[in-house]
């Protein structure tokens, strides 16, 4: 797959779409404050979306744009001719966002300690707030939507119970910002990636640390028996037992 033009970046983060037909790549540009999101068609290797901000896949195969500096979250459907499909809620600059597996809720957090707000994805109406003093660099929902997890700029991973809205556990171990989170498809494992160069696996219910490896998290596969890692210029797949 060809890179869209000649530009400088210091981190590249690839993610396949849920159906495996598309590949989204987020380029973090050299200044660390801007990103570029690109989506390729695997079948014909052409670029089907190129936008000036990072992208996240949703379960239905649409991609959520997460601008670094602008204040609107925008939904795209790569490869279609209809353009952006929806914009919801104004978010703080530099915020993280995560849409729940059902697409019903969107969690949004600023990077400077504004707390986490959960809004109705369709309307943008505020439905819940989770208090936190530090800034969140990443967010993730559990598959059953009963847990909301935030990766802190302090290196900690915070787990909230979405029913009670109480902080359930705080997991410590990373030595830098936690910039990516993903639940195992069954929900019993949580993977976190930090700028300290490591990926860790946790028990999200107890907060117990399980595994620490050097490398960047790519994702769990759909069956949940493997996890992909990027280690320098090499990609690897680890069997989970």
PDB file of C-alpha atoms in Angstrom:
ATOM      1  CA  UNK A   1       0.000   0.000   0.000  1.00  0.00           C
ATOM      2  CA  UNK A   2       1.339   3.392  -0.951  1.00  0.00           C
ATOM      3  CA  UNK A   3       1.673   6.275   1.480  1.00  0.00           C
ATOM      4  CA  UNK A   4      -0.438   9.292   0.404  1.00  0.00           C
ATOM      5  CA  UNK A   5       2.330  11.742  -0.449  1.00  0.00           C
ATOM      6  CA  UNK A   6       5.637  12.680   1.100  1.00  0.00           C
ATOM      7  CA  UNK A   7       5.294  13.940   4.677  1.00  0.00           C
ATOM      8  CA  UNK A   8       7.080  13.411   7.978  1.00  0.00           C
ATOM      9  CA  UNK A   9       5.591  11.425  10.828  1.00  0.00           C
ATOM     10  CA  UNK A  10       6.896   9.689  13.933  1.00  0.00           C
ATOM     11  CA  UNK A  11       4.261   7.017  14.574  1.00  0.00           C
ATOM     12  CA  UNK A  12       2.001   4.931  12.334  1.00  0.00           C
ATOM     13  CA  UNK A  13      -0.865   2.914  13.763  1.00  0.00           C
ATOM     14  CA  UNK A  14      -2.737   0.486  11.421  1.00  0.00           C
ATOM     15  CA  UNK A  15      -6.171  -1.062  12.087  1.00  0.00           C
ATOM     16  CA  UNK A  16      -8.280  -3.380   9.913  1.00  0.00           C
ATOM     17  CA  UNK A  17     -12.009  -2.743   9.560  1.00  0.00           C
ATOM     18  CA  UNK A  18     -14.356  -5.236  11.286  1.00  0.00           C
ATOM     19  CA  UNK A  19     -14.941  -7.080   7.988  1.00  0.00           C
ATOM     20  CA  UNK A  20     -11.245  -7.050   7.039  1.00  0.00           C
ATOM     21  CA  UNK A  21     -11.845  -5.318   3.697  1.00  0.00           C
ATOM     22  CA  UNK A  22     -10.293  -1.980   4.631  1.00  0.00           C
ATOM     23  CA  UNK A  23      -7.174  -0.862   6.490  1.00  0.00           C
ATOM     24  CA  UNK A  24      -7.092   2.429   8.386  1.00  0.00           C
ATOM     25  CA  UNK A  25      -3.738   3.964   9.224  1.00  0.00           C
ATOM     26  CA  UNK A  26      -3.262   6.848  11.620  1.00  0.00           C
ATOM     27  CA  UNK A  27      -0.120   8.896  11.094  1.00  0.00           C
ATOM     28  CA  UNK A  28       0.949  10.971  14.105  1.00  0.00           C
ATOM     29  CA  UNK A  29       2.778  13.900  12.580  1.00  0.00           C
ATOM     30  CA  UNK A  30       6.121  15.212  13.769  1.00  0.00           C
ATOM     31  CA  UNK A  31       4.754  17.987  15.954  1.00  0.00           C
ATOM     32  CA  UNK A  32       2.817  15.418  18.021  1.00  0.00           C
ATOM     33  CA  UNK A  33      -0.331  17.557  17.953  1.00  0.00           C
ATOM     34  CA  UNK A  34      -1.748  16.667  14.546  1.00  0.00           C
ATOM     35  CA  UNK A  35      -2.683  13.413  12.875  1.00  0.00           C
ATOM     36  CA  UNK A  36      -3.646  12.167   9.426  1.00  0.00           C
ATOM     37  CA  UNK A  37      -6.056   9.284   8.914  1.00  0.00           C
ATOM     38  CA  UNK A  38      -5.930   7.217   5.722  1.00  0.00           C
ATOM     39  CA  UNK A  39      -8.082   4.235   4.700  1.00  0.00           C
ATOM     40  CA  UNK A  40      -7.059   1.776   1.973  1.00  0.00           C
ATOM     41  CA  UNK A  41      -9.115  -0.849   0.162  1.00  0.00           C
ATOM     42  CA  UNK A  42      -7.296  -4.162   0.590  1.00  0.00           C
ATOM     43  CA  UNK A  43      -8.726  -5.599  -2.645  1.00  0.00           C
ATOM     44  CA  UNK A  44      -7.462  -2.963  -5.061  1.00  0.00           C
ATOM     45  CA  UNK A  45      -4.982  -1.141  -2.776  1.00  0.00           C
ATOM     46  CA  UNK A  46      -6.456   2.280  -3.453  1.00  0.00           C
ATOM     47  CA  UNK A  47      -6.986   5.054  -0.902  1.00  0.00           C
ATOM     48  CA  UNK A  48     -10.698   5.502  -0.162  1.00  0.00           C
ATOM     49  CA  UNK A  49     -10.439   8.101   2.626  1.00  0.00           C
ATOM     50  CA  UNK A  50      -7.787  10.657   3.576  1.00  0.00           C
ATOM     51  CA  UNK A  51      -8.626  13.119   6.364  1.00  0.00           C
ATOM     52  CA  UNK A  52      -6.586  15.482   8.598  1.00  0.00           C
ATOM     53  CA  UNK A  53      -7.228  13.646  11.863  1.00  0.00           C
ATOM     54  CA  UNK A  54      -7.099  10.209  13.443  1.00  0.00           C
ATOM     55  CA  UNK A  55      -9.770   7.556  12.783  1.00  0.00           C
ATOM     56  CA  UNK A  56     -11.356   4.827  14.883  1.00  0.00           C
ATOM     57  CA  UNK A  57     -13.386   1.903  13.538  1.00  0.00           C
ATOM     58  CA  UNK A  58     -16.901   1.334  14.814  1.00  0.00           C
ATOM     59  CA  UNK A  59     -18.548  -2.111  14.987  1.00  0.00           C
ATOM     60  CA  UNK A  60     -20.721  -1.367  11.949  1.00  0.00           C
ATOM     61  CA  UNK A  61     -17.688  -0.629   9.775  1.00  0.00           C
ATOM     62  CA  UNK A  62     -18.014   3.148   9.700  1.00  0.00           C
ATOM     63  CA  UNK A  63     -15.054   5.176  10.943  1.00  0.00           C
ATOM     64  CA  UNK A  64     -15.187   7.857  13.624  1.00  0.00           C
ATOM     65  CA  UNK A  65     -12.946  10.838  12.997  1.00  0.00           C
ATOM     66  CA  UNK A  66     -11.260  12.239  16.096  1.00  0.00           C
ATOM     67  CA  UNK A  67      -9.828  15.675  15.321  1.00  0.00           C
ATOM     68  CA  UNK A  68      -6.811  16.690  17.387  1.00  0.00           C
ATOM     69  CA  UNK A  69      -7.669  20.391  17.490  1.00  0.00           C
ATOM     70  CA  UNK A  70     -11.140  20.907  16.039  1.00  0.00           C
ATOM     71  CA  UNK A  71     -14.207  20.546  18.217  1.00  0.00           C
ATOM     72  CA  UNK A  72     -16.541  18.219  16.332  1.00  0.00           C
ATOM     73  CA  UNK A  73     -16.596  14.429  16.090  1.00  0.00           C
ATOM     74  CA  UNK A  74     -17.388  13.296  12.551  1.00  0.00           C
ATOM     75  CA  UNK A  75     -18.482   9.871  11.294  1.00  0.00           C
ATOM     76  CA  UNK A  76     -17.309   8.641   7.898  1.00  0.00           C
ATOM     77  CA  UNK A  77     -18.229   5.644   5.788  1.00  0.00           C
ATOM     78  CA  UNK A  78     -15.046   4.916   3.796  1.00  0.00           C
ATOM     79  CA  UNK A  79     -15.538   3.916   0.175  1.00  0.00           C
ATOM     80  CA  UNK A  80     -19.005   5.427  -0.100  1.00  0.00           C
ATOM     81  CA  UNK A  81     -19.977   8.559  -2.006  1.00  0.00           C
ATOM     82  CA  UNK A  82     -22.049  10.101   0.779  1.00  0.00           C
ATOM     83  CA  UNK A  83     -19.168  11.740   2.670  1.00  0.00           C
ATOM     84  CA  UNK A  84     -19.306  12.375   6.420  1.00  0.00           C
ATOM     85  CA  UNK A  85     -22.474  10.848   7.832  1.00  0.00           C
ATOM     86  CA  UNK A  86     -22.833  12.557  11.172  1.00  0.00           C
ATOM     87  CA  UNK A  87     -21.245  15.069  13.501  1.00  0.00           C
ATOM     88  CA  UNK A  88     -21.975  14.974  17.213  1.00  0.00           C
ATOM     89  CA  UNK A  89     -21.263  17.103  20.234  1.00  0.00           C
ATOM     90  CA  UNK A  90     -18.547  19.644  20.736  1.00  0.00           C
ATOM     91  CA  UNK A  91     -15.505  18.207  22.454  1.00  0.00           C
ATOM     92  CA  UNK A  92     -12.470  19.754  24.166  1.00  0.00           C
ATOM     93  CA  UNK A  93      -9.394  20.233  22.005  1.00  0.00           C
ATOM     94  CA  UNK A  94      -7.070  17.245  22.113  1.00  0.00           C
ATOM     95  CA  UNK A  95      -9.832  15.026  23.495  1.00  0.00           C
ATOM     96  CA  UNK A  96     -10.131  11.257  23.307  1.00  0.00           C
ATOM     97  CA  UNK A  97     -13.344   9.578  22.187  1.00  0.00           C
ATOM     98  CA  UNK A  98     -14.777   6.050  22.076  1.00  0.00           C
ATOM     99  CA  UNK A  99     -18.119   4.841  20.785  1.00  0.00           C
ATOM    100  CA  UNK A 100     -19.796   1.971  22.655  1.00  0.00           C
ATOM    101  CA  UNK A 101     -20.188  -1.421  20.895  1.00  0.00           C
ATOM    102  CA  UNK A 102     -23.897  -0.755  20.332  1.00  0.00           C
ATOM    103  CA  UNK A 103     -23.053   2.692  18.837  1.00  0.00           C
ATOM    104  CA  UNK A 104     -25.549   4.139  21.310  1.00  0.00           C
ATOM    105  CA  UNK A 105     -23.099   6.091  23.494  1.00  0.00           C
ATOM    106  CA  UNK A 106     -19.988   8.136  22.835  1.00  0.00           C
ATOM    107  CA  UNK A 107     -17.519   8.757  25.657  1.00  0.00           C
ATOM    108  CA  UNK A 108     -15.400  11.903  25.355  1.00  0.00           C
ATOM    109  CA  UNK A 109     -12.596  13.153  27.582  1.00  0.00           C
ATOM    110  CA  UNK A 110     -10.248  16.100  27.365  1.00  0.00           C
ATOM    111  CA  UNK A 111      -6.514  15.827  27.905  1.00  0.00           C
ATOM    112  CA  UNK A 112      -6.434  18.343  30.764  1.00  0.00           C
ATOM    113  CA  UNK A 113      -8.681  16.839  33.430  1.00  0.00           C
ATOM    114  CA  UNK A 114     -12.170  17.895  32.327  1.00  0.00           C
ATOM    115  CA  UNK A 115     -13.549  14.463  33.300  1.00  0.00           C
ATOM    116  CA  UNK A 116     -15.324  12.011  31.009  1.00  0.00           C
ATOM    117  CA  UNK A 117     -18.665  12.849  29.445  1.00  0.00           C
ATOM    118  CA  UNK A 118     -20.951  10.277  27.844  1.00  0.00           C
ATOM    119  CA  UNK A 119     -23.329  11.544  25.188  1.00  0.00           C
ATOM    120  CA  UNK A 120     -26.061  10.002  23.087  1.00  0.00           C
ATOM    121  CA  UNK A 121     -24.319   9.284  19.779  1.00  0.00           C
ATOM    122  CA  UNK A 122     -27.341  10.212  17.675  1.00  0.00           C
ATOM    123  CA  UNK A 123     -28.370  13.429  19.419  1.00  0.00           C
ATOM    124  CA  UNK A 124     -25.260  14.555  21.279  1.00  0.00           C
ATOM    125  CA  UNK A 125     -27.292  14.898  24.516  1.00  0.00           C
ATOM    126  CA  UNK A 126     -25.277  14.492  27.714  1.00  0.00           C
ATOM    127  CA  UNK A 127     -26.313  11.310  29.575  1.00  0.00           C
ATOM    128  CA  UNK A 128     -23.549  10.731  32.161  1.00  0.00           C
ATOM    129  CA  UNK A 129     -20.353  12.160  33.624  1.00  0.00           C
ATOM    130  CA  UNK A 130     -17.386  10.447  35.263  1.00  0.00           C
ATOM    131  CA  UNK A 131     -15.163  12.578  37.480  1.00  0.00           C
ATOM    132  CA  UNK A 132     -11.386  12.352  37.108  1.00  0.00           C
ATOM    133  CA  UNK A 133      -8.729  14.914  37.962  1.00  0.00           C
ATOM    134  CA  UNK A 134      -6.117  13.951  35.351  1.00  0.00           C
ATOM    135  CA  UNK A 135      -6.378  14.029  31.588  1.00  0.00           C
ATOM    136  CA  UNK A 136      -7.328  10.907  29.620  1.00  0.00           C
ATOM    137  CA  UNK A 137      -5.314  10.050  26.508  1.00  0.00           C
ATOM    138  CA  UNK A 138      -7.450   7.056  25.432  1.00  0.00           C
ATOM    139  CA  UNK A 139     -10.861   5.495  26.146  1.00  0.00           C
ATOM    140  CA  UNK A 140     -12.503   2.098  25.598  1.00  0.00           C
ATOM    141  CA  UNK A 141     -15.803   0.346  26.348  1.00  0.00           C
ATOM    142  CA  UNK A 142     -16.129  -3.268  27.425  1.00  0.00           C
ATOM    143  CA  UNK A 143     -18.095  -5.501  25.006  1.00  0.00           C
ATOM    144  CA  UNK A 144     -21.127  -5.496  27.349  1.00  0.00           C
ATOM    145  CA  UNK A 145     -20.796  -1.714  27.934  1.00  0.00           C
ATOM    146  CA  UNK A 146     -20.692  -2.262  31.723  1.00  0.00           C
ATOM    147  CA  UNK A 147     -17.147  -0.914  31.997  1.00  0.00           C
ATOM    148  CA  UNK A 148     -15.593   2.274  30.665  1.00  0.00           C
ATOM    149  CA  UNK A 149     -11.803   2.489  30.721  1.00  0.00           C
ATOM    150  CA  UNK A 150      -9.542   5.512  30.457  1.00  0.00           C
ATOM    151  CA  UNK A 151      -5.816   5.630  29.776  1.00  0.00           C
ATOM    152  CA  UNK A 152      -4.241   8.474  31.700  1.00  0.00           C
ATOM    153  CA  UNK A 153      -1.474  10.908  30.941  1.00  0.00           C
ATOM    154  CA  UNK A 154      -0.091   9.769  34.295  1.00  0.00           C
ATOM    155  CA  UNK A 155       0.509   6.211  33.043  1.00  0.00           C
ATOM    156  CA  UNK A 156      -2.432   4.735  34.956  1.00  0.00           C
ATOM    157  CA  UNK A 157      -5.429   2.851  33.568  1.00  0.00           C
ATOM    158  CA  UNK A 158      -8.784   3.729  35.170  1.00  0.00           C
ATOM    159  CA  UNK A 159     -11.817   1.414  35.115  1.00  0.00           C
ATOM    160  CA  UNK A 160     -15.341   2.675  35.872  1.00  0.00           C
ATOM    161  CA  UNK A 161     -18.524   0.697  36.444  1.00  0.00           C
ATOM    162  CA  UNK A 162     -21.010   2.299  34.053  1.00  0.00           C
ATOM    163  CA  UNK A 163     -24.049   1.226  36.106  1.00  0.00           C
ATOM    164  CA  UNK A 164     -22.912   2.822  39.378  1.00  0.00           C
ATOM    165  CA  UNK A 165     -20.587   5.376  37.703  1.00  0.00           C
ATOM    166  CA  UNK A 166     -17.991   4.570  40.373  1.00  0.00           C
ATOM    167  CA  UNK A 167     -14.289   4.042  39.866  1.00  0.00           C
ATOM    168  CA  UNK A 168     -13.802   0.278  40.050  1.00  0.00           C
ATOM    169  CA  UNK A 169     -10.014  -0.015  39.861  1.00  0.00           C
ATOM    170  CA  UNK A 170      -6.820   1.869  39.001  1.00  0.00           C
ATOM    171  CA  UNK A 171      -4.073  -0.130  37.292  1.00  0.00           C
ATOM    172  CA  UNK A 172      -0.483   1.032  37.590  1.00  0.00           C
ATOM    173  CA  UNK A 173       2.621  -0.067  35.699  1.00  0.00           C
ATOM    174  CA  UNK A 174       3.119   2.084  32.606  1.00  0.00           C
ATOM    175  CA  UNK A 175       5.759   4.792  32.834  1.00  0.00           C
ATOM    176  CA  UNK A 176       4.245   7.214  30.299  1.00  0.00           C
ATOM    177  CA  UNK A 177       0.913   8.225  28.729  1.00  0.00           C
ATOM    178  CA  UNK A 178      -1.487   5.352  27.995  1.00  0.00           C
ATOM    179  CA  UNK A 179      -2.473   6.060  24.401  1.00  0.00           C
ATOM    180  CA  UNK A 180      -4.414   2.962  23.305  1.00  0.00           C
ATOM    181  CA  UNK A 181      -6.823   0.519  24.946  1.00  0.00           C
ATOM    182  CA  UNK A 182      -8.716  -2.521  23.698  1.00  0.00           C
ATOM    183  CA  UNK A 183     -10.863  -5.161  25.346  1.00  0.00           C
ATOM    184  CA  UNK A 184     -10.647  -8.826  24.430  1.00  0.00           C
ATOM    185  CA  UNK A 185     -13.813  -9.823  22.496  1.00  0.00           C
ATOM    186  CA  UNK A 186     -15.020 -11.779  25.556  1.00  0.00           C
ATOM    187  CA  UNK A 187     -14.328  -8.831  27.868  1.00  0.00           C
ATOM    188  CA  UNK A 188     -12.155 -10.666  30.406  1.00  0.00           C
ATOM    189  CA  UNK A 189      -8.852  -9.110  29.264  1.00  0.00           C
ATOM    190  CA  UNK A 190      -7.832  -5.516  28.650  1.00  0.00           C
ATOM    191  CA  UNK A 191      -4.816  -4.489  26.570  1.00  0.00           C
ATOM    192  CA  UNK A 192      -3.152  -1.121  27.066  1.00  0.00           C
ATOM    193  CA  UNK A 193      -0.375   0.560  25.096  1.00  0.00           C
ATOM    194  CA  UNK A 194       1.820   3.370  26.380  1.00  0.00           C
ATOM    195  CA  UNK A 195       4.389   5.771  25.007  1.00  0.00           C
ATOM    196  CA  UNK A 196       6.823   3.928  27.303  1.00  0.00           C
ATOM    197  CA  UNK A 197       7.072   1.376  24.479  1.00  0.00           C
ATOM    198  CA  UNK A 198       5.162  -1.432  26.177  1.00  0.00           C
ATOM    199  CA  UNK A 199       1.826  -3.188  25.845  1.00  0.00           C
ATOM    200  CA  UNK A 200       0.262  -4.721  28.953  1.00  0.00           C
ATOM    201  CA  UNK A 201      -2.589  -7.160  29.536  1.00  0.00           C
ATOM    202  CA  UNK A 202      -4.799  -6.789  32.606  1.00  0.00           C
ATOM    203  CA  UNK A 203      -7.755  -8.397  34.320  1.00  0.00           C
ATOM    204  CA  UNK A 204     -10.171  -5.431  34.114  1.00  0.00           C
ATOM    205  CA  UNK A 205     -12.380  -6.730  36.939  1.00  0.00           C
ATOM    206  CA  UNK A 206      -9.613  -7.050  39.544  1.00  0.00           C
ATOM    207  CA  UNK A 207      -7.003  -4.704  38.109  1.00  0.00           C
ATOM    208  CA  UNK A 208      -4.459  -7.529  38.222  1.00  0.00           C
ATOM    209  CA  UNK A 209      -1.514  -7.132  35.783  1.00  0.00           C
ATOM    210  CA  UNK A 210      -0.988 -10.238  33.644  1.00  0.00           C
ATOM    211  CA  UNK A 211       1.572  -9.681  30.868  1.00  0.00           C
ATOM    212  CA  UNK A 212       4.040  -6.961  29.868  1.00  0.00           C
ATOM    213  CA  UNK A 213       5.686  -6.992  26.420  1.00  0.00           C
ATOM    214  CA  UNK A 214       7.740  -4.516  24.431  1.00  0.00           C
ATOM    215  CA  UNK A 215       5.886  -3.230  21.393  1.00  0.00           C
ATOM    216  CA  UNK A 216       2.778  -1.371  20.240  1.00  0.00           C
ATOM    217  CA  UNK A 217      -0.669  -2.924  20.455  1.00  0.00           C
ATOM    218  CA  UNK A 218      -2.312  -3.635  17.093  1.00  0.00           C
ATOM    219  CA  UNK A 219      -5.430  -5.517  18.209  1.00  0.00           C
ATOM    220  CA  UNK A 220      -6.978  -8.801  19.340  1.00  0.00           C
ATOM    221  CA  UNK A 221      -8.207 -10.963  16.485  1.00  0.00           C
ATOM    222  CA  UNK A 222     -11.963 -11.617  16.242  1.00  0.00           C
ATOM    223  CA  UNK A 223     -11.686 -15.041  17.908  1.00  0.00           C
ATOM    224  CA  UNK A 224      -9.686 -13.592  20.793  1.00  0.00           C
ATOM    225  CA  UNK A 225      -6.971 -16.262  20.655  1.00  0.00           C
ATOM    226  CA  UNK A 226      -4.255 -13.953  19.309  1.00  0.00           C
ATOM    227  CA  UNK A 227      -3.036 -10.404  19.801  1.00  0.00           C
ATOM    228  CA  UNK A 228      -1.097  -8.432  17.213  1.00  0.00           C
ATOM    229  CA  UNK A 229       1.901  -6.290  18.140  1.00  0.00           C
ATOM    230  CA  UNK A 230       4.181  -3.937  16.239  1.00  0.00           C
ATOM    231  CA  UNK A 231       7.796  -4.090  17.398  1.00  0.00           C
ATOM    232  CA  UNK A 232       9.906  -1.551  15.530  1.00  0.00           C
ATOM    233  CA  UNK A 233       9.549  -2.349  11.845  1.00  0.00           C
ATOM    234  CA  UNK A 234       8.315  -5.883  12.554  1.00  0.00           C
ATOM    235  CA  UNK A 235       4.765  -7.102  13.173  1.00  0.00           C
ATOM    236  CA  UNK A 236       4.078 -10.170  15.295  1.00  0.00           C
ATOM    237  CA  UNK A 237       1.128 -12.261  16.410  1.00  0.00           C
ATOM    238  CA  UNK A 238       1.059 -13.718  19.934  1.00  0.00           C
ATOM    239  CA  UNK A 239      -0.975 -16.775  20.854  1.00  0.00           C
ATOM    240  CA  UNK A 240      -3.120 -16.347  23.969  1.00  0.00           C
ATOM    241  CA  UNK A 241      -3.632 -19.422  26.146  1.00  0.00           C
TER     242      UNK A 241
END
